[in-house]
Amino acid sequence: MARRLPPLNSVRAFEAAARLGSFVAAAQELNVTQPAIGRHVRQLESWLGVALFQRNARGVQPTAAGVQYLATASRLLDELAAASAALAQPQPALLRLMVVPGLARRWLAPLLDSLLAQRPGLRLAIEPHATFCQLQAGQADLGLVADDIARLPGYYHTLAVPPVFPVCTPAYLAQHGTPASPAALLQHTLIHEDDGEWWQLWLAAQGLHVQLQPQMVYYSADQTLDACLAHKGIALANPLLVGPELASGALVRPLAQAVALQGYHFILPPGGVVSADMAWLMAALCQRAAA
């Protein structure tokens, strides 16, 4: 059965006039004319069939029925305003996070469900990007990049500087043998994510200064590790990227040597401001990275 409701504008006009004790004040509050308030009140009185105001030389005074109706009208209008305000609250902004692909897929993606469960209302967009060291205005709200701090103009905070070590599959070692030393790696197929610089840095830390010219370059740790898992050679990795594969035995470390090279760092765009959600996310990720 349909509700029989009075005209809402008439109820608003009556409530304001009765609460403020003046048609003039009601007109000012509702941004209408005083005659409009009078018309709305008469319309409501006609609809209800009772007088809501007593008119006299000094103005208007609510009748007993008007006083009774005012209490209910004020409460319901307040509840309606509160309910409307609650629904009209702006949605949380989408937090755009640009991340190097290897970290995005192999470390961050498995964490997302638990992170979002811990922070209801957090809206997150992950954009993998293989080659960036800074953010342009409007490109993203936060970046997570692998590089040296000195080369990051928007550096904000460090996630981790994990140890880097060679990895390969057991099948690769079964076919090609296990290298006895870092120098022996040069007799194996090395998988590159750049033009040889990453491997050169790692080998230099072992006292081996060589110039490498790879035939194949992947330009992404994610692609490099996919090639490694396909038994194509030996790649450089860190615990954040290959923790599950090392635990399962899908990948092994042919040598024990490890060295910290570039770290993972958060960067901001020009003029970037750290929101509460961004601060929480960085703290949560740093805690996971340190675990």
Coordinates of C-alpha atoms in Angstrom, one line a residue:
M1 CA 0.0 0.0 0.0
A2 CA 1.4 3.4 -1.0
R3 CA 2.3 5.8 1.7
R4 CA 0.1 8.9 2.0
L5 CA 2.8 11.6 2.6
P6 CA 2.4 15.4 2.8
P7 CA 4.3 17.7 0.4
L8 CA 7.9 17.7 1.5
N9 CA 8.5 21.4 0.7
S10 CA 5.5 22.3 2.7
V11 CA 6.7 20.3 5.7
R12 CA 10.1 22.0 5.4
A13 CA 8.5 25.4 5.3
F14 CA 6.3 24.6 8.4
E15 CA 9.2 23.1 10.4
A16 CA 11.5 26.1 9.8
A17 CA 8.7 28.6 10.6
A18 CA 7.6 26.8 13.8
R19 CA 11.2 26.1 14.9
L20 CA 12.4 29.7 14.3
G21 CA 9.1 31.3 15.3
S22 CA 8.9 33.5 12.2
F23 CA 8.0 33.2 8.6
V24 CA 10.6 35.8 7.8
A25 CA 13.4 33.8 9.4
A26 CA 12.2 30.6 7.8
A27 CA 12.2 32.3 4.4
Q28 CA 15.8 33.4 5.0
E29 CA 16.9 29.9 6.1
L30 CA 15.3 28.2 3.1
N31 CA 16.3 31.0 0.7
V32 CA 12.7 31.6 -0.5
T33 CA 10.3 34.5 -0.1
Q34 CA 8.1 35.1 2.9
P35 CA 4.9 34.7 0.8
A36 CA 6.2 31.3 -0.4
I37 CA 6.5 30.2 3.2
G38 CA 3.0 31.3 3.9
R39 CA 1.7 29.4 0.8
H40 CA 3.5 26.2 1.8
V41 CA 2.1 26.4 5.3
R42 CA -1.4 26.9 4.1
Q43 CA -1.0 24.0 1.7
L44 CA 0.1 21.7 4.5
E45 CA -2.8 22.9 6.8
S46 CA -5.2 22.1 4.0
W47 CA -3.6 18.7 3.4
L48 CA -3.8 17.8 7.1
G49 CA -7.1 19.5 7.8
V50 CA -5.9 21.3 10.9
A51 CA -4.5 24.7 11.7
L52 CA -0.8 24.6 12.5
F53 CA -0.4 28.3 13.4
Q54 CA -2.4 31.0 15.1
R55 CA -2.1 34.3 13.2
N56 CA -2.2 37.5 15.2
A57 CA -0.8 41.0 15.1
R58 CA 2.5 40.0 16.6
G59 CA 3.1 37.2 14.0
V60 CA 2.4 33.5 14.1
Q61 CA 2.3 31.0 17.0
P62 CA 2.2 27.2 16.6
T63 CA -1.1 25.7 17.7
A64 CA -1.2 22.6 20.0
A65 CA -1.4 20.5 16.8
G66 CA 1.5 22.5 15.4
V67 CA 3.7 21.9 18.4
Q68 CA 3.0 18.2 18.2
Y69 CA 3.6 18.1 14.5
L70 CA 6.8 20.1 14.8
A71 CA 8.5 17.5 17.1
T72 CA 7.9 14.7 14.6
A73 CA 8.7 16.8 11.5
S74 CA 12.0 18.1 13.0
R75 CA 13.1 14.6 14.0
L76 CA 12.3 13.1 10.6
L77 CA 13.9 15.9 8.7
D78 CA 17.1 15.5 10.8
E79 CA 17.2 11.8 10.2
L80 CA 16.6 12.3 6.5
A81 CA 19.4 14.9 6.4
A82 CA 21.8 12.6 8.3
A83 CA 21.0 9.6 6.0
S84 CA 21.5 11.7 2.9
A85 CA 24.8 13.1 4.2
A86 CA 26.1 9.6 5.0
L87 CA 25.3 8.4 1.4
A88 CA 26.8 11.6 -0.1
Q89 CA 30.2 11.1 1.6
P90 CA 32.9 11.2 -1.1
Q91 CA 34.3 7.8 -2.0
P92 CA 37.9 7.2 -1.0
A93 CA 40.3 8.3 -3.7
L94 CA 41.9 5.6 -5.8
L95 CA 45.5 5.2 -4.7
R96 CA 47.6 4.7 -7.9
L97 CA 50.8 2.7 -7.2
M98 CA 53.4 2.3 -10.0
V99 CA 55.7 -0.7 -9.4
V100 CA 58.5 -2.5 -11.2
P101 CA 56.9 -5.6 -12.7
G102 CA 58.9 -8.3 -10.9
L103 CA 58.0 -7.0 -7.5
A104 CA 54.4 -6.3 -8.5
R105 CA 53.7 -9.8 -9.7
R106 CA 55.9 -11.9 -7.5
W107 CA 55.8 -10.2 -4.1
L108 CA 53.1 -7.5 -4.0
A109 CA 50.2 -9.3 -5.8
P110 CA 50.1 -12.2 -3.3
L111 CA 49.8 -9.7 -0.4
L112 CA 47.0 -7.6 -1.8
D113 CA 44.0 -9.6 -0.4
S114 CA 45.3 -9.5 3.2
L115 CA 46.3 -5.8 2.8
L116 CA 42.9 -4.7 1.6
A117 CA 41.2 -6.8 4.3
Q118 CA 43.2 -4.9 6.9
R119 CA 42.3 -1.5 5.5
P120 CA 38.6 -1.4 4.6
G121 CA 37.9 1.4 2.2
L122 CA 41.4 1.4 0.7
R123 CA 41.1 1.6 -3.1
L124 CA 44.3 0.6 -4.9
A125 CA 45.4 0.5 -8.5
I126 CA 48.6 -1.3 -9.4
E127 CA 50.4 -0.3 -12.5
P128 CA 53.5 -2.3 -13.4
H129 CA 56.2 -0.3 -15.2
A130 CA 59.6 -1.8 -16.1
T131 CA 61.8 1.3 -16.7
F132 CA 61.0 4.3 -14.5
C133 CA 63.0 6.2 -11.9
Q134 CA 60.7 9.1 -11.3
L135 CA 57.0 10.0 -11.5
Q136 CA 55.5 12.7 -13.6
A137 CA 52.7 14.9 -12.1
G138 CA 49.5 13.0 -12.5
Q139 CA 51.1 9.7 -13.5
A140 CA 50.7 8.0 -10.2
D141 CA 50.4 8.8 -6.5
L142 CA 53.3 6.6 -5.4
G143 CA 56.0 4.7 -7.0
L144 CA 58.0 1.6 -5.9
V145 CA 61.1 1.3 -8.0
A146 CA 64.4 -0.7 -8.0
D147 CA 67.3 1.7 -8.2
D148 CA 70.0 3.7 -6.3
I149 CA 68.6 6.4 -4.1
A150 CA 71.0 8.9 -5.7
R151 CA 69.2 8.4 -9.1
L152 CA 65.7 8.9 -7.6
P153 CA 64.6 12.6 -7.6
G154 CA 61.4 11.8 -5.9
Y155 CA 62.8 9.5 -3.2
Y156 CA 60.7 9.2 -0.1
H157 CA 61.4 6.0 1.8
T158 CA 63.2 2.7 1.4
L159 CA 61.2 -0.6 1.3
A160 CA 64.2 -2.9 1.5
V161 CA 67.7 -3.5 0.2
P162 CA 67.6 -7.3 -0.1
P163 CA 70.6 -9.5 -0.8
V164 CA 71.0 -10.5 -4.5
F165 CA 72.1 -14.0 -5.5
P166 CA 72.1 -16.4 -8.5
V167 CA 69.2 -18.8 -9.0
C168 CA 68.4 -21.5 -11.5
T169 CA 66.3 -24.6 -11.7
P170 CA 67.5 -28.0 -10.5
A171 CA 66.9 -29.2 -14.1
Y172 CA 69.4 -26.6 -15.4
L173 CA 72.0 -27.8 -13.0
A174 CA 71.4 -31.4 -13.8
Q175 CA 72.1 -30.6 -17.5
H176 CA 74.9 -28.1 -17.2
G177 CA 76.5 -28.8 -13.8
T178 CA 76.9 -26.7 -10.7
P179 CA 79.3 -23.8 -10.9
A180 CA 82.1 -24.2 -8.3
S181 CA 82.7 -20.5 -7.9
P182 CA 81.5 -17.1 -9.0
A183 CA 84.1 -17.2 -11.8
A184 CA 82.6 -20.4 -13.1
L185 CA 79.4 -18.6 -13.7
L186 CA 81.0 -17.1 -16.8
Q187 CA 80.9 -20.5 -18.4
H188 CA 77.1 -20.7 -18.0
T189 CA 74.2 -19.0 -19.6
L190 CA 73.5 -15.8 -17.6
I191 CA 70.0 -14.3 -18.0
H192 CA 70.0 -10.5 -18.1
E193 CA 67.4 -7.9 -17.3
D194 CA 69.6 -5.1 -18.7
D195 CA 72.6 -4.7 -20.9
G196 CA 74.9 -6.7 -18.6
E197 CA 75.2 -4.0 -15.8
W198 CA 73.4 -6.0 -13.1
W199 CA 75.5 -9.1 -13.5
Q200 CA 78.7 -7.0 -13.8
L201 CA 77.9 -5.3 -10.5
W202 CA 77.3 -8.6 -8.8
L203 CA 80.5 -10.2 -10.2
A204 CA 82.5 -7.1 -9.3
A205 CA 81.4 -7.5 -5.7
Q206 CA 83.0 -11.0 -5.9
G207 CA 86.2 -9.5 -7.3
L208 CA 85.5 -10.3 -10.9
H209 CA 85.6 -7.3 -13.2
V210 CA 84.3 -8.3 -16.6
Q211 CA 82.5 -6.6 -19.5
L212 CA 79.4 -8.6 -20.6
Q213 CA 77.5 -8.2 -23.8
P214 CA 74.3 -10.3 -23.6
Q215 CA 72.7 -11.6 -26.7
M216 CA 69.3 -11.5 -25.1
V217 CA 68.0 -8.8 -22.7
Y218 CA 64.6 -9.0 -21.0
Y219 CA 64.5 -5.5 -19.2
S220 CA 62.3 -6.9 -16.4
A221 CA 63.0 -9.1 -13.4
D222 CA 59.7 -10.7 -14.0
Q223 CA 60.6 -11.8 -17.6
T224 CA 64.1 -12.8 -16.4
L225 CA 62.7 -15.1 -13.8
D226 CA 60.2 -16.6 -16.2
A227 CA 63.1 -17.5 -18.4
C228 CA 65.0 -18.9 -15.5
L229 CA 62.0 -21.1 -14.5
A230 CA 62.0 -22.3 -18.1
H231 CA 65.5 -23.7 -17.5
K232 CA 67.2 -21.2 -19.8
G233 CA 70.0 -20.2 -17.5
I234 CA 71.0 -18.6 -14.3
A235 CA 69.5 -15.3 -13.2
L236 CA 70.0 -12.9 -10.3
A237 CA 67.2 -12.6 -7.8
N238 CA 66.4 -11.7 -4.2
P239 CA 64.2 -13.2 -1.4
L240 CA 61.3 -10.9 -2.2
L241 CA 61.1 -12.1 -5.8
V242 CA 61.8 -15.9 -5.4
G243 CA 61.0 -16.8 -1.8
P244 CA 58.2 -19.2 -2.6
E245 CA 60.2 -20.8 -5.5
L246 CA 63.2 -21.4 -3.2
A247 CA 60.9 -22.8 -0.5
S248 CA 59.2 -25.2 -3.0
G249 CA 62.5 -26.2 -4.7
A250 CA 61.4 -24.8 -8.1
L251 CA 64.5 -22.7 -7.9
V252 CA 67.8 -23.3 -6.1
R253 CA 70.9 -21.2 -5.3
P254 CA 73.9 -22.7 -7.1
L255 CA 76.2 -20.5 -5.1
A256 CA 76.0 -19.2 -1.5
Q257 CA 77.4 -15.8 -2.3
A258 CA 75.0 -12.9 -2.0
V259 CA 75.4 -9.1 -2.1
A260 CA 73.1 -6.2 -1.5
L261 CA 73.0 -4.0 -4.6
Q262 CA 70.2 -1.6 -5.5
G263 CA 67.2 -1.5 -3.2
Y264 CA 63.4 -1.0 -3.6
H265 CA 62.4 2.5 -2.8
F266 CA 59.1 4.5 -2.6
I267 CA 59.1 7.7 -4.7
L268 CA 56.6 10.6 -5.0
P269 CA 55.6 12.7 -8.0
P270 CA 56.5 16.4 -8.0
G271 CA 54.4 18.1 -5.3
G272 CA 53.2 14.7 -4.1
V273 CA 51.5 14.6 -0.7
V274 CA 51.5 11.5 1.5
S275 CA 47.9 10.7 2.4
A276 CA 46.9 8.6 5.4
D277 CA 46.3 5.6 3.1
M278 CA 49.7 6.0 1.5
A279 CA 51.4 6.2 4.8
W280 CA 49.6 3.1 6.0
L281 CA 50.4 1.2 2.9
M282 CA 54.1 2.0 3.0
A283 CA 54.3 1.0 6.6
A284 CA 52.4 -2.3 6.0
L285 CA 54.7 -3.2 3.0
C286 CA 57.8 -2.4 4.9
Q287 CA 56.7 -4.6 7.7
R288 CA 56.0 -7.5 5.2
A289 CA 59.4 -6.9 3.5
A290 CA 61.2 -7.1 6.8
A291 CA 59.4 -10.3 7.9

